[in-house]
Amino acid sequence: ELIDKIKQLEAHNTQLKSIVQKNLQSRDETANGKAKKKHRPFDFAKCFKRHILLRFYYLGWDYQGFAAQEDSIETIEHHMFAALKKVCLIESRETSNYNRCGRTDKGVSAFHQVISLDVRSKFAPELQLDASSLTTELDYCAMLNRVLPEEIRCLAWMPMANPAYSARFDCRSRTYRYFFPRGDLNITAMEESARYLVGAHDFRNLCKMDVGNGVVSFVRSIDAISIKPSQRDSERDGSYDMMYLELRGKAFLWHQVRCIMAVLLLVGQGREEPSVVKALLDVEQNPCKPQYSMASDVPLNLYDCQFNEKSGESNGEETMGGESDLSDWIYKEEDLRRTISDLQGLWMKHSVKTTMVREMLKTLHSVLEDRFAGASPIRDQSVLLTQGVRSKEYCPLLQRQRCESLENRIEHYAKKRRIEVSVKSNDCSASGSDEPTAEHVRAGTDRNSNVDHGVSGMDN
């Protein structure tokens, strides 16, 4: 009976899979139930290809991150490739020579995301860099923007003579901005604390360690960091002013920016001394990360990317002299005007909501002052950026319960055969020269060992 029941369930499962597949195919049908006309498959064998960099922005608040996932279609990459294939610029991801500058996590946005890939061209390879060919080439941005969701827009493209040029490996720096309200934060203390972050450090206490995917080195370099005003509010106390933290570096760890921002917010609230960042960077004194909640993902934005003049420079490889691999980004005025108009529409929707909430807050602030004389003002705008439950009694970071050490995590995943570790000596100190190294690292390749996840994601 049990065997018969299992066979019944397997048959039912097969039937459900068939129904789901039919539903997916029916998405292309018109509203009145009539199927669209079947078109002949596009013959890419008759087309020329060119290698380009494609720049676009996206508002990632409602998406599951940049990278495509097996269990979700709500990713930026899924929509990008769906659009690229729909307008017949590529045949498939596998044949497109694709690389991304980096990937951002769930909820994270980007103003300057760049991908490199081979796309269809009107011109033969020997004519593709001619000025006349560039002005009359397919309008890649307009073609894609017609079929992309409104939160994702292509801004410009750049023709590349070198087909090996990679948006990922030839990116020399990435700049992130994390936007936040001033509230009652001590910005001076935050700036003092942030200065400890400049330079190369082991950031294992200021990121989420992804040892299960082979990341066992957490040394990264932050080239510059600053806190700047973004938008000033009319209120005299300035608690509704918008600020942003800006960081520039070559590569970032998983959730690195959000962890850094979480600690800086604690410093700005006066709960921690600015020197706490220095203590967290000292992995000999503090080898295990104290438990704390990250800052919200919504305000994080991959704001800018800078690229090498010649492919391979970031890897220390010798490059031949001559002209740069880079050229100017190609914008079309009509496309740019349409994109600005679309973005203004999104701004209008969100700004109207913000203004409504702001007016309600003004009224309630007045009621509080009139009815409860001497009541202290409420400036919790920035406090609410930190995720998790707030405890009534604050426990200093360095006195909190600690997470597992890096060495223990490496040993754990090595036993599970999730990673293969080669140890140079019996001393496995992760901060010394005899650090265990993973032979198979998800983000490592023969060209570079940049972390390709997290934008802390690229902090990602």
GROMACS .gro file of C-alpha atoms in nm:
model
  460
    1GLU     CA    1   0.000   0.000   0.000
    2LEU     CA    2   0.282   0.234   0.085
    3ILE     CA    3   0.454   0.164  -0.248
    4ASP     CA    4   0.129   0.228  -0.434
    5LYS     CA    5   0.082   0.554  -0.244
    6ILE     CA    6   0.435   0.667  -0.334
    7LYS     CA    7   0.371   0.588  -0.700
    8GLN     CA    8   0.049   0.790  -0.686
    9LEU     CA    9   0.226   1.088  -0.535
   10GLU     CA   10   0.506   1.069  -0.794
   11ALA     CA   11   0.250   1.066  -1.075
   12HIS     CA   12   0.070   1.362  -0.918
   13ASN     CA   13   0.400   1.548  -0.887
   14THR     CA   14   0.472   1.490  -1.256
   15GLN     CA   15   0.127   1.620  -1.343
   16LEU     CA   16   0.180   1.936  -1.135
   17LYS     CA   17   0.516   2.000  -1.303
   18SER     CA   18   0.343   1.977  -1.641
   19ILE     CA   19   0.076   2.226  -1.531
   20VAL     CA   20   0.339   2.471  -1.404
   21GLN     CA   21   0.531   2.445  -1.732
   22LYS     CA   22   0.215   2.517  -1.931
   23ASN     CA   23   0.140   2.819  -1.713
   24LEU     CA   24   0.488   2.956  -1.772
   25GLN     CA   25   0.446   2.914  -2.147
   26SER     CA   26   0.106   3.086  -2.138
   27ARG     CA   27   0.257   3.410  -2.004
   28ASP     CA   28   0.323   3.514  -2.363
   29GLU     CA   29  -0.044   3.482  -2.457
   30THR     CA   30  -0.259   3.791  -2.502
   31ALA     CA   31  -0.529   3.897  -2.254
   32ASN     CA   32  -0.814   3.759  -2.471
   33GLY     CA   33  -0.657   3.415  -2.470
   34LYS     CA   34  -0.527   3.422  -2.825
   35ALA     CA   35  -0.168   3.310  -2.860
   36LYS     CA   36   0.080   3.544  -3.019
   37LYS     CA   37   0.199   3.466  -3.366
   38LYS     CA   38   0.492   3.230  -3.366
   39HIS     CA   39   0.802   3.389  -3.511
   40ARG     CA   40   1.089   3.212  -3.670
   41PRO     CA   41   1.387   3.176  -3.435
   42PHE     CA   42   1.642   3.452  -3.474
   43ASP     CA   43   1.947   3.338  -3.670
   44PHE     CA   44   2.248   3.467  -3.475
   45ALA     CA   45   2.482   3.291  -3.717
   46LYS     CA   46   2.410   3.566  -3.970
   47CYS     CA   47   2.494   3.846  -3.726
   48PHE     CA   48   2.814   4.021  -3.626
   49LYS     CA   49   2.907   4.059  -3.261
   50ARG     CA   50   3.088   4.329  -3.069
   51HIS     CA   51   3.225   4.338  -2.712
   52ILE     CA   52   3.087   4.623  -2.501
   53LEU     CA   53   3.058   4.759  -2.150
   54LEU     CA   54   2.697   4.832  -2.055
   55ARG     CA   55   2.621   5.077  -1.775
   56PHE     CA   56   2.286   5.078  -1.598
   57TYR     CA   57   2.121   5.172  -1.270
   58TYR     CA   58   1.862   4.990  -1.062
   59LEU     CA   59   1.663   5.048  -0.746
   60GLY     CA   60   1.697   4.713  -0.573
   61TRP     CA   61   1.461   4.764  -0.281
   62ASP     CA   62   1.201   4.516  -0.408
   63TYR     CA   63   1.442   4.266  -0.563
   64GLN     CA   64   1.619   3.959  -0.426
   65GLY     CA   65   1.963   4.091  -0.516
   66PHE     CA   66   2.158   4.130  -0.838
   67ALA     CA   67   2.269   3.773  -0.914
   68ALA     CA   68   2.029   3.526  -1.076
   69GLN     CA   69   1.886   3.260  -0.843
   70GLU     CA   70   1.731   2.921  -0.909
   71ASP     CA   71   1.428   2.979  -0.685
   72SER     CA   72   1.341   3.338  -0.779
   73ILE     CA   73   1.295   3.547  -1.091
   74GLU     CA   74   1.292   3.872  -0.893
   75THR     CA   75   1.661   3.947  -0.944
   76ILE     CA   76   1.823   4.221  -1.149
   77GLU     CA   77   2.027   3.974  -1.351
   78HIS     CA   78   1.720   3.769  -1.443
   79HIS     CA   79   1.545   4.075  -1.584
   80MET     CA   80   1.860   4.192  -1.764
   81PHE     CA   81   1.909   3.861  -1.946
   82ALA     CA   82   1.537   3.829  -2.019
   83ALA     CA   83   1.553   4.173  -2.185
   84LEU     CA   84   1.877   4.097  -2.371
   85LYS     CA   85   1.729   3.780  -2.517
   86LYS     CA   86   1.389   3.935  -2.589
   87VAL     CA   87   1.541   4.205  -2.812
   88CYS     CA   88   1.779   3.946  -2.963
   89LEU     CA   89   2.102   4.114  -2.853
   90ILE     CA   90   2.237   3.781  -2.722
   91GLU     CA   91   2.153   3.420  -2.785
   92SER     CA   92   2.223   3.298  -2.430
   93ARG     CA   93   2.413   3.393  -2.119
   94GLU     CA   94   2.657   3.107  -2.173
   95THR     CA   95   2.762   3.231  -2.518
   96SER     CA   96   2.772   3.604  -2.436
   97ASN     CA   97   3.122   3.633  -2.279
   98TYR     CA   98   2.949   3.787  -1.976
   99ASN     CA   99   3.109   3.943  -1.667
  100ARG     CA  100   2.959   4.169  -1.403
  101CYS     CA  101   3.136   4.439  -1.210
  102GLY     CA  102   2.999   4.282  -0.893
  103ARG     CA  103   2.683   4.165  -0.729
  104THR     CA  104   2.471   4.339  -0.473
  105ASP     CA  105   2.258   4.176  -0.204
  106LYS     CA  106   1.884   4.176  -0.154
  107GLY     CA  107   1.748   4.530  -0.125
  108VAL     CA  108   2.070   4.702  -0.238
  109SER     CA  109   2.066   4.948  -0.529
  110ALA     CA  110   2.322   5.066  -0.783
  111PHE     CA  111   2.366   5.387  -0.979
  112HIS     CA  112   2.676   5.271  -1.168
  113GLN     CA  113   2.657   4.898  -1.229
  114VAL     CA  114   2.855   4.775  -1.530
  115ILE     CA  115   2.855   4.447  -1.719
  116SER     CA  116   3.073   4.334  -2.010
  117LEU     CA  117   2.939   4.105  -2.281
  118ASP     CA  118   2.923   4.033  -2.655
  119VAL     CA  119   2.611   4.168  -2.826
  120ARG     CA  120   2.472   4.173  -3.177
  121SER     CA  121   2.609   4.441  -3.405
  122LYS     CA  122   2.518   4.586  -3.744
  123PHE     CA  123   2.881   4.610  -3.851
  124ALA     CA  124   3.171   4.378  -3.924
  125PRO     CA  125   3.450   4.372  -3.660
  126GLU     CA  126   3.689   4.581  -3.871
  127LEU     CA  127   3.433   4.863  -3.897
  128GLN     CA  128   3.293   4.861  -3.544
  129LEU     CA  129   3.519   5.134  -3.401
  130ASP     CA  130   3.466   5.378  -3.689
  131ALA     CA  131   3.296   5.701  -3.584
  132SER     CA  132   3.019   5.652  -3.839
  133SER     CA  133   2.952   5.298  -3.713
  134LEU     CA  134   2.928   5.414  -3.352
  135THR     CA  135   2.672   5.681  -3.434
  136THR     CA  136   2.455   5.447  -3.642
  137GLU     CA  137   2.494   5.131  -3.430
  138LEU     CA  138   2.194   4.961  -3.275
  139ASP     CA  139   2.051   5.174  -2.993
  140TYR     CA  140   2.124   4.921  -2.719
  141CYS     CA  141   1.994   5.131  -2.430
  142ALA     CA  142   1.664   5.220  -2.597
  143MET     CA  143   1.606   4.858  -2.703
  144LEU     CA  144   1.658   4.729  -2.349
  145ASN     CA  145   1.475   5.007  -2.166
  146ARG     CA  146   1.159   4.933  -2.364
  147VAL     CA  147   1.134   4.586  -2.206
  148LEU     CA  148   1.298   4.636  -1.863
  149PRO     CA  149   1.105   4.708  -1.541
  150GLU     CA  150   1.088   5.078  -1.452
  151GLU     CA  151   1.335   5.036  -1.163
  152ILE     CA  152   1.608   4.916  -1.404
  153ARG     CA  153   1.742   5.141  -1.678
  154CYS     CA  154   2.041   5.127  -1.915
  155LEU     CA  155   2.228   5.456  -1.928
  156ALA     CA  156   2.515   5.413  -2.174
  157TRP     CA  157   2.742   5.166  -2.352
  158MET     CA  158   3.110   5.164  -2.442
  159PRO     CA  159   3.264   4.988  -2.743
  160MET     CA  160   3.562   4.767  -2.657
  161ALA     CA  161   3.840   4.667  -2.897
  162ASN     CA  162   3.974   4.406  -2.655
  163PRO     CA  163   3.731   4.110  -2.625
  164ALA     CA  164   3.909   4.000  -2.305
  165TYR     CA  165   3.825   4.322  -2.120
  166SER     CA  166   3.619   4.230  -1.813
  167ALA     CA  167   3.380   4.447  -1.612
  168ARG     CA  168   3.476   4.241  -1.308
  169PHE     CA  169   3.848   4.182  -1.330
  170ASP     CA  170   3.942   4.517  -1.484
  171CYS     CA  171   3.751   4.729  -1.233
  172ARG     CA  172   4.011   4.914  -1.025
  173SER     CA  173   3.781   5.069  -0.764
  174ARG     CA  174   3.423   5.061  -0.644
  175THR     CA  175   3.251   5.338  -0.450
  176TYR     CA  176   2.954   5.276  -0.220
  177ARG     CA  177   2.728   5.530  -0.060
  178TYR     CA  178   2.513   5.455   0.243
  179PHE     CA  179   2.242   5.721   0.296
  180PHE     CA  180   2.112   5.796   0.645
  181PRO     CA  181   1.927   6.074   0.837
  182ARG     CA  182   2.129   6.282   1.080
  183GLY     CA  183   1.887   6.232   1.372
  184ASP     CA  184   2.079   6.296   1.694
  185LEU     CA  185   2.400   6.136   1.568
  186ASN     CA  186   2.738   6.275   1.662
  187ILE     CA  187   2.881   6.306   1.310
  188THR     CA  188   3.222   6.418   1.439
  189ALA     CA  189   3.261   6.100   1.645
  190MET     CA  190   3.154   5.889   1.346
  191GLU     CA  191   3.415   6.059   1.126
  192GLU     CA  192   3.684   5.998   1.388
  193SER     CA  193   3.586   5.632   1.406
  194ALA     CA  194   3.572   5.594   1.027
  195ARG     CA  195   3.933   5.712   0.989
  196TYR     CA  196   4.055   5.389   1.149
  197LEU     CA  197   3.911   5.199   0.851
  198VAL     CA  198   4.136   5.354   0.587
  199GLY     CA  199   4.407   5.120   0.459
  200ALA     CA  200   4.443   4.742   0.449
  201HIS     CA  201   4.291   4.555   0.745
  202ASP     CA  202   4.145   4.219   0.839
  203PHE     CA  203   3.770   4.292   0.837
  204ARG     CA  204   3.647   3.958   0.976
  205ASN     CA  205   3.475   4.144   1.264
  206LEU     CA  206   3.311   4.389   1.023
  207CYS     CA  207   3.152   4.156   0.770
  208LYS     CA  208   2.965   3.829   0.746
  209MET     CA  209   3.218   3.547   0.706
  210ASP     CA  210   3.132   3.327   0.409
  211VAL     CA  211   3.368   3.037   0.486
  212GLY     CA  212   3.120   2.783   0.349
  213ASN     CA  213   3.188   2.919   0.000
  214GLY     CA  214   3.564   2.913   0.042
  215VAL     CA  215   3.633   3.271   0.155
  216VAL     CA  216   3.904   3.237   0.421
  217SER     CA  217   4.095   3.565   0.380
  218PHE     CA  218   3.928   3.880   0.507
  219VAL     CA  219   4.201   4.134   0.438
  220ARG     CA  220   4.068   4.418   0.225
  221SER     CA  221   4.174   4.776   0.165
  222ILE     CA  222   3.957   5.087   0.193
  223ASP     CA  223   4.121   5.367  -0.006
  224ALA     CA  224   3.899   5.652   0.114
  225ILE     CA  225   3.606   5.704   0.350
  226SER     CA  226   3.405   6.014   0.437
  227ILE     CA  227   3.068   6.134   0.567
  228LYS     CA  228   2.901   6.408   0.364
  229PRO     CA  229   2.568   6.596   0.363
  230SER     CA  230   2.324   6.502   0.089
  231GLN     CA  231   2.007   6.702   0.151
  232ARG     CA  232   1.931   6.965   0.414
  233ASP     CA  233   1.591   6.993   0.580
  234SER     CA  234   1.417   7.319   0.668
  235GLU     CA  235   1.403   7.232   1.038
  236ARG     CA  236   1.654   7.424   1.250
  237ASP     CA  237   1.776   7.127   1.453
  238GLY     CA  238   1.887   6.943   1.139
  239SER     CA  239   1.765   6.601   1.259
  240TYR     CA  240   1.593   6.541   0.924
  241ASP     CA  241   1.902   6.627   0.719
  242MET     CA  242   2.015   6.342   0.495
  243MET     CA  243   2.380   6.235   0.503
  244TYR     CA  244   2.579   5.959   0.336
  245LEU     CA  245   2.882   5.750   0.418
  246GLU     CA  246   3.107   5.709   0.113
  247LEU     CA  247   3.366   5.431   0.087
  248ARG     CA  248   3.603   5.358  -0.200
  249GLY     CA  249   3.800   5.036  -0.242
  250LYS     CA  250   3.887   4.766  -0.492
  251ALA     CA  251   3.684   4.483  -0.339
  252PHE     CA  252   3.446   4.441  -0.048
  253LEU     CA  253   3.338   4.147   0.165
  254TRP     CA  254   2.989   4.009   0.216
  255HIS     CA  255   2.784   4.266   0.416
  256GLN     CA  256   3.102   4.464   0.491
  257VAL     CA  257   2.952   4.810   0.438
  258ARG     CA  258   2.636   4.730   0.636
  259CYS     CA  259   2.841   4.598   0.930
  260ILE     CA  260   3.067   4.904   0.921
  261MET     CA  261   2.764   5.131   0.916
  262ALA     CA  262   2.604   4.944   1.208
  263VAL     CA  263   2.910   5.007   1.426
  264LEU     CA  264   2.940   5.372   1.315
  265LEU     CA  265   2.575   5.428   1.408
  266LEU     CA  266   2.647   5.296   1.758
  267VAL     CA  267   2.938   5.541   1.780
  268GLY     CA  268   2.719   5.827   1.656
  269GLN     CA  269   2.455   5.744   1.918
  270GLY     CA  270   2.719   5.766   2.191
  271ARG     CA  271   2.686   5.398   2.282
  272GLU     CA  272   3.043   5.318   2.173
  273GLU     CA  273   3.368   5.510   2.172
  274PRO     CA  274   3.521   5.589   1.829
  275SER     CA  275   3.815   5.361   1.917
  276VAL     CA  276   3.585   5.054   1.907
  277VAL     CA  277   3.653   5.029   1.532
  278LYS     CA  278   4.026   5.013   1.599
  279ALA     CA  279   3.964   4.734   1.853
  280LEU     CA  280   3.750   4.535   1.608
  281LEU     CA  281   4.023   4.560   1.342
  282ASP     CA  282   4.275   4.411   1.588
  283VAL     CA  283   4.204   4.043   1.518
  284GLU     CA  284   4.482   3.925   1.748
  285GLN     CA  285   4.312   4.083   2.050
  286ASN     CA  286   3.961   4.019   1.915
  287PRO     CA  287   3.972   3.709   1.691
  288CYS     CA  288   3.597   3.640   1.727
  289LYS     CA  289   3.328   3.879   1.606
  290PRO     CA  290   3.091   4.013   1.874
  291GLN     CA  291   2.724   3.963   1.794
  292TYR     CA  292   2.546   4.271   1.660
  293SER     CA  293   2.276   4.354   1.404
  294MET     CA  294   2.361   4.494   1.063
  295ALA     CA  295   2.235   4.824   0.928
  296SER     CA  296   1.943   4.814   0.683
  297ASP     CA  297   2.005   4.718   0.320
  298VAL     CA  298   1.776   4.983   0.167
  299PRO     CA  299   2.012   5.288   0.189
  300LEU     CA  300   2.312   5.109   0.030
  301ASN     CA  301   2.406   5.206  -0.325
  302LEU     CA  302   2.691   5.101  -0.555
  303TYR     CA  303   2.748   5.457  -0.670
  304ASP     CA  304   3.054   5.454  -0.892
  305CYS     CA  305   3.307   5.221  -1.058
  306GLN     CA  306   3.643   5.309  -1.213
  307PHE     CA  307   3.816   5.087  -1.468
  308ASN     CA  308   4.174   5.015  -1.576
  309GLU     CA  309   4.300   5.172  -1.895
  310LYS     CA  310   4.436   4.834  -2.009
  311SER     CA  311   4.297   4.488  -1.939
  312GLY     CA  312   4.502   4.294  -1.684
  313GLU     CA  313   4.653   4.595  -1.503
  314SER     CA  314   4.468   4.520  -1.180
  315ASN     CA  315   4.627   4.178  -1.169
  316GLY     CA  316   4.981   4.300  -1.186
  317GLU     CA  317   5.016   4.154  -1.535
  318GLU     CA  318   5.238   4.323  -1.786
  319THR     CA  319   5.040   4.514  -2.045
  320MET     CA  320   5.162   4.630  -2.379
  321GLY     CA  321   5.195   5.002  -2.440
  322GLY     CA  322   4.969   5.187  -2.676
  323GLU     CA  323   4.621   5.325  -2.665
  324SER     CA  324   4.381   5.263  -2.381
  325ASP     CA  325   4.126   4.983  -2.404
  326LEU     CA  326   3.868   5.232  -2.280
  327SER     CA  327   3.681   5.490  -2.485
  328ASP     CA  328   3.401   5.733  -2.404
  329TRP     CA  329   3.061   5.617  -2.283
  330ILE     CA  330   2.806   5.656  -2.561
  331TYR     CA  331   2.488   5.837  -2.456
  332LYS     CA  332   2.191   5.924  -2.674
  333GLU     CA  333   2.013   6.247  -2.587
  334GLU     CA  334   1.667   6.105  -2.651
  335ASP     CA  335   1.738   5.798  -2.435
  336LEU     CA  336   1.887   6.011  -2.159
  337ARG     CA  337   1.592   6.249  -2.154
  338ARG     CA  338   1.348   5.958  -2.140
  339THR     CA  339   1.544   5.794  -1.856
  340ILE     CA  340   1.555   6.119  -1.657
  341SER     CA  341   1.179   6.155  -1.706
  342ASP     CA  342   1.122   5.796  -1.587
  343LEU     CA  343   1.340   5.855  -1.281
  344GLN     CA  344   1.155   6.178  -1.206
  345GLY     CA  345   0.834   5.977  -1.207
  346LEU     CA  346   0.977   5.739  -0.947
  347TRP     CA  347   1.104   6.037  -0.745
  348MET     CA  348   0.758   6.195  -0.756
  349LYS     CA  349   0.590   5.884  -0.619
  350HIS     CA  350   0.833   5.843  -0.330
  351SER     CA  351   0.869   6.216  -0.260
  352VAL     CA  352   0.493   6.268  -0.230
  353LYS     CA  353   0.478   5.986   0.025
  354THR     CA  354   0.775   6.130   0.214
  355THR     CA  355   0.619   6.478   0.219
  356MET     CA  356   0.290   6.341   0.352
  357VAL     CA  357   0.468   6.159   0.635
  358ARG     CA  358   0.684   6.466   0.705
  359GLU     CA  359   0.376   6.691   0.743
  360MET     CA  360   0.218   6.440   0.981
  361LEU     CA  361   0.539   6.439   1.186
  362LYS     CA  362   0.540   6.820   1.206
  363THR     CA  363   0.185   6.816   1.343
  364LEU     CA  364   0.265   6.550   1.603
  365HIS     CA  365   0.582   6.732   1.709
  366SER     CA  366   0.370   7.043   1.770
  367VAL     CA  367   0.118   6.844   1.975
  368LEU     CA  368   0.399   6.698   2.186
  369GLU     CA  369   0.546   7.043   2.256
  370ASP     CA  370   0.207   7.202   2.335
  371ARG     CA  371   0.058   6.926   2.551
  372PHE     CA  372   0.372   6.807   2.729
  373ALA     CA  373   0.586   7.106   2.813
  374GLY     CA  374   0.949   7.016   2.872
  375ALA     CA  375   0.924   6.681   2.692
  376SER     CA  376   1.249   6.585   2.525
  377PRO     CA  377   1.243   6.590   2.144
  378ILE     CA  378   1.233   6.257   1.958
  379ARG     CA  379   1.512   6.203   1.706
  380ASP     CA  380   1.503   5.829   1.636
  381GLN     CA  381   1.540   5.859   1.257
  382SER     CA  382   1.887   5.703   1.244
  383VAL     CA  383   1.832   5.455   1.530
  384LEU     CA  384   1.573   5.271   1.323
  385LEU     CA  385   1.828   5.191   1.052
  386THR     CA  386   1.975   4.911   1.263
  387GLN     CA  387   1.798   4.580   1.217
  388GLY     CA  388   1.697   4.344   1.498
  389VAL     CA  389   1.535   4.392   1.837
  390ARG     CA  390   1.659   4.679   2.054
  391SER     CA  391   1.727   4.578   2.412
  392LYS     CA  392   1.635   4.811   2.698
  393GLU     CA  393   1.982   4.787   2.849
  394TYR     CA  394   2.272   4.836   2.610
  395CYS     CA  395   2.562   4.592   2.624
  396PRO     CA  396   2.894   4.726   2.485
  397LEU     CA  397   3.016   4.548   2.172
  398LEU     CA  398   3.337   4.410   2.319
  399GLN     CA  399   3.146   4.260   2.614
  400ARG     CA  400   2.893   4.072   2.403
  401GLN     CA  401   2.879   3.703   2.324
  402ARG     CA  402   3.119   3.617   2.043
  403CYS     CA  403   3.064   3.431   1.717
  404GLU     CA  404   3.266   3.127   1.619
  405SER     CA  405   3.630   3.188   1.529
  406LEU     CA  406   3.754   3.175   1.171
  407GLU     CA  407   3.968   2.869   1.249
  408ASN     CA  408   3.668   2.679   1.388
  409ARG     CA  409   3.460   2.762   1.083
  410ILE     CA  410   3.734   2.649   0.846
  411GLU     CA  411   3.765   2.322   1.038
  412HIS     CA  412   3.387   2.275   1.037
  413TYR     CA  413   3.349   2.318   0.660
  414ALA     CA  414   3.663   2.118   0.587
  415LYS     CA  415   3.513   1.823   0.775
  416LYS     CA  416   3.197   1.858   0.566
  417ARG     CA  417   3.416   1.867   0.254
  418ARG     CA  418   3.259   2.198   0.158
  419ILE     CA  419   3.608   2.344   0.118
  420GLU     CA  420   3.952   2.193   0.069
  421VAL     CA  421   4.219   2.345   0.288
  422SER     CA  422   4.594   2.325   0.249
  423VAL     CA  423   4.785   2.413   0.565
  424LYS     CA  424   5.144   2.536   0.539
  425SER     CA  425   5.228   2.452   0.897
  426ASN     CA  426   5.075   2.324   1.219
  427ASP     CA  427   5.003   2.678   1.327
  428CYS     CA  428   4.673   2.776   1.163
  429SER     CA  429   4.659   3.134   1.284
  430ALA     CA  430   4.433   3.315   1.040
  431SER     CA  431   4.611   3.641   1.101
  432GLY     CA  432   4.964   3.517   1.042
  433SER     CA  433   5.162   3.412   0.739
  434ASP     CA  434   5.066   3.046   0.787
  435GLU     CA  435   4.700   3.110   0.722
  436PRO     CA  436   4.499   2.812   0.590
  437THR     CA  437   4.389   2.875   0.235
  438ALA     CA  438   4.092   2.731   0.046
  439GLU     CA  439   4.185   2.570  -0.281
  440HIS     CA  440   3.836   2.619  -0.417
  441VAL     CA  441   3.704   2.968  -0.349
  442ARG     CA  442   3.373   3.065  -0.502
  443ALA     CA  443   3.494   3.411  -0.597
  444GLY     CA  444   3.845   3.319  -0.700
  445THR     CA  445   3.962   3.249  -1.052
  446ASP     CA  446   4.289   3.243  -1.237
  447ARG     CA  447   4.268   3.618  -1.294
  448ASN     CA  448   4.170   3.761  -0.961
  449SER     CA  449   4.062   3.674  -0.608
  450ASN     CA  450   3.812   3.955  -0.568
  451VAL     CA  451   3.505   3.866  -0.370
  452ASP     CA  452   3.220   3.860  -0.617
  453HIS     CA  453   2.936   3.850  -0.371
  454GLY     CA  454   2.799   4.048  -0.101
  455VAL     CA  455   2.848   4.419  -0.283
  456SER     CA  456   2.820   4.467   0.058
  457GLY     CA  457   2.751   4.260  -0.154
  458MET     CA  458   2.998   4.365  -0.381
  459ASP     CA  459   2.964   4.479  -0.062
  460ASN     CA  460   2.737   4.344  -0.106
   0.00000   0.00000   0.00000
